């Protein structure tokens, strides 16, 4: 086979559409159905082999305090959204990486579909990624993010390992730990990252206990729920941190240990163990308690960061808002950006969950249709109001992934109000 | 020691029937389910080391699982720098880890150091 | 509020020329301030270029400056133990047509005549020198003492040497005006306060006219962006800096390949963007002269701004009408290499000495006073396809 065949330019394959949507996750798919449904020619671009984005790995059944279960079947939702988009007339360019975005818009791709797409409007729904957790030994094969573990179990139906440890205590890591356990992995526990500046707040037991208390309404243990109600209001997490059992408590049957930290991951070619130690009340490792635990897979969890390369290349003003995950493209109530023909939707606008992303996709889709003259001002404003109401409702019932999303969104709205409509340089939230 | 497949998923049910295909990884035959990612097939087969990186030849493999980190990069049928977590398994693929330093360049000699 | 004190000399612009000028002045005991408006030194061209340090292909007027600069780079690396990855693996200028081969042959003779060790190479010798060049390369001029360094590490090292010699570096400090009396600058006004001073060095590169305007002057050059890209790390397939067919390629210590190249008709301006056609040319032309590029991917691209002079050579001189100001600009893409030599020359000029490195062909006076280079450049520039 000619090894260089793949690189030969066989003539540029060009596709022209009204709207290009980059990212076929819940936000992009929802936007596609909305936009194509208005008669605009629409291309949805994704580097994956099938649409769905992070939905493909999101399969969980989380028991809540009131005895109900929160069931979410991401792949099914993805299939439905994909079918809706296709039925509305959207065309998919899968297995395609956007390597360049140039004014016009000219989208240059590398992959199986067209090499170039020309589009008047863009919807950037590129989602978010998980930051790395740097524990000594973290590059060993067998160390993966909780997101990767989730994909292995739920999408690929592969067992991550026989004995697992999860480093990083947050709702996502607890959920993935529970999924792995239900699939047959022995999850030894969910522990803290090593204390220090790299992990930041996530390595402070007091903060994590605060976080767990916030999640307490979701815990099936009545003891924890009661403690949560009594103590949370008084911010007595100091007290709780020191009386927290060293062996942790069980949340959904998984030992959660805010007073124990992973210090090092060991192995030769692959992971074979992790070194754990208890934390003192000053959140320092007590080396007398250091011990080695045999595991064959380590899952790390850290904060999520919006993937803003494409909005940045497109010239959108970005703002750093910690409560939304980091840099986000500055956007208005209908998800318009500081660049007239560019709209955003989903976790790239600030890390939230899939139902929120789906609603945002509708909102951005409506904004594009309005910008393209397919719906009237009055209709558009009515839609914006309606979706905003649905968003507020969805957020009230959302899984409490991040505690200060509302504050983050309020800050963003304020920054938008202050920004001129075009051409403003990067605004830091500290400047407000 | 490898853990294998999730035969019975707590929510999704039994593992659906999908044809198995054979591909090679660094010359060795590996069986995978048609259409799954190369990284998943390798992991299920107990292969976690995808390449050896850098001057220190550190073992590396799947990490982020979403195509972002490129730690799982492989050469497939001669095309380099593809992500094993994004490429799908098909029959008769020839997959190699990398490329990384120390590997011979195509049609040329290398300088050491 | 004035957070700055007075200094004997103020160097405006923290690139490689400014940092070396400050360093050499401080070596002679002068009290120097380096004023830089960004939060770091070397954030512009000095930190964005591909780090080339070469004497090959130099115009005769510029070769002495390049050769002296190589010696100074060696000084920074060897005497001062600078860890900036300066390797002298050689520079290979390629010919891909018979016409280019003849031009290279003549150029080799000329350069040798000026004392440079450069060799015209073809056939088996060329193959041995650089095994992975494509067959489209017919011949090359090879200078073994040429090389490249990591520009970011280099500029930071030089700034650190300058600090250790007593230079005060003011960052995030932008010059807003120059107070003059009787043809002399008496003070430099900045957004952080005022510095009374006895002499000023303008090393602001493509922004030199912002400073020149403050003394009623205008220098003949235009700003012009240039782009670069970097690939994933590769097996060690290249040792030298190679150039030809409007691109250049050079390896980093980690194994990445840097690819770059400009064009004499590129539009002027300050846009630090990458364009599709330029990235495309890097890929096509780069792979044409160096086939291993086909086995890797470009992972990142960026751009920097050059100062292009009418003849492509640097302009180093005293500022007309100002008794105590010197400047250097218009390096046209060679400024990183010649930075140390230029900085040393500027220091000597401030000290009132005749420069050690001959700059006869680099003076401002070689241009007619009424030259409107900007208009001329604009007329011949072509937007990219």
PDB file of C-alpha atoms in Angstrom, chain B residues 55 73 78 80-81 99-103 105-113, chain C residues 129 131-132 232-239 252-255 294-297:
ATOM      1  CA  UNK B  55      14.393   9.466  25.661  1.00  0.00           C
ATOM      2  CA  UNK B  73      -1.173   7.520  19.557  1.00  0.00           C
ATOM      3  CA  UNK B  78       1.413   3.264   7.914  1.00  0.00           C
ATOM      4  CA  UNK B  80       1.145   7.849  11.982  1.00  0.00           C
ATOM      5  CA  UNK B  81      -0.173   9.803  14.963  1.00  0.00           C
ATOM      6  CA  UNK B  99       5.844   6.776  16.372  1.00  0.00           C
ATOM      7  CA  UNK B 100       8.345   7.902  18.965  1.00  0.00           C
ATOM      8  CA  UNK B 101      12.030   8.680  19.021  1.00  0.00           C
ATOM      9  CA  UNK B 102      14.204   5.735  18.196  1.00  0.00           C
ATOM     10  CA  UNK B 103      11.907   4.442  15.465  1.00  0.00           C
ATOM     11  CA  UNK B 105      12.005   7.027   9.659  1.00  0.00           C
ATOM     12  CA  UNK B 106      10.472   5.922   6.403  1.00  0.00           C
ATOM     13  CA  UNK B 107      13.082   5.628   3.686  1.00  0.00           C
ATOM     14  CA  UNK B 108      15.877   7.290   5.547  1.00  0.00           C
ATOM     15  CA  UNK B 109      18.477   6.900   8.201  1.00  0.00           C
ATOM     16  CA  UNK B 110      18.378   8.389  11.634  1.00  0.00           C
ATOM     17  CA  UNK B 111      21.009  10.300  13.535  1.00  0.00           C
ATOM     18  CA  UNK B 112      21.417   9.263  17.127  1.00  0.00           C
ATOM     19  CA  UNK B 113      21.706  11.809  19.901  1.00  0.00           C
TER      20      UNK B 113
ATOM     21  CA  UNK C 129      25.443  15.392   5.227  1.00  0.00           C
ATOM     22  CA  UNK C 131      20.368  11.801   4.291  1.00  0.00           C
ATOM     23  CA  UNK C 132      16.681  12.576   4.329  1.00  0.00           C
ATOM     24  CA  UNK C 232       4.823  16.385  16.832  1.00  0.00           C
ATOM     25  CA  UNK C 233       8.184  14.957  17.941  1.00  0.00           C
ATOM     26  CA  UNK C 234       9.839  12.797  15.335  1.00  0.00           C
ATOM     27  CA  UNK C 235      12.573  10.233  15.290  1.00  0.00           C
ATOM     28  CA  UNK C 236      15.915  12.001  14.805  1.00  0.00           C
ATOM     29  CA  UNK C 237      15.785  12.582  11.049  1.00  0.00           C
ATOM     30  CA  UNK C 238      17.377  16.019  10.830  1.00  0.00           C
ATOM     31  CA  UNK C 239      20.370  17.669  12.479  1.00  0.00           C
ATOM     32  CA  UNK C 252      14.288  20.905  18.286  1.00  0.00           C
ATOM     33  CA  UNK C 253      15.957  18.978  21.062  1.00  0.00           C
ATOM     34  CA  UNK C 254      12.704  17.183  21.795  1.00  0.00           C
ATOM     35  CA  UNK C 255      12.436  16.006  18.203  1.00  0.00           C
ATOM     36  CA  UNK C 294       4.828  13.540   5.704  1.00  0.00           C
ATOM     37  CA  UNK C 295       5.053  11.188   8.671  1.00  0.00           C
ATOM     38  CA  UNK C 296       4.130  13.726  11.291  1.00  0.00           C
ATOM     39  CA  UNK C 297       1.482  16.337  12.017  1.00  0.00           C
TER      40      UNK C 297
END
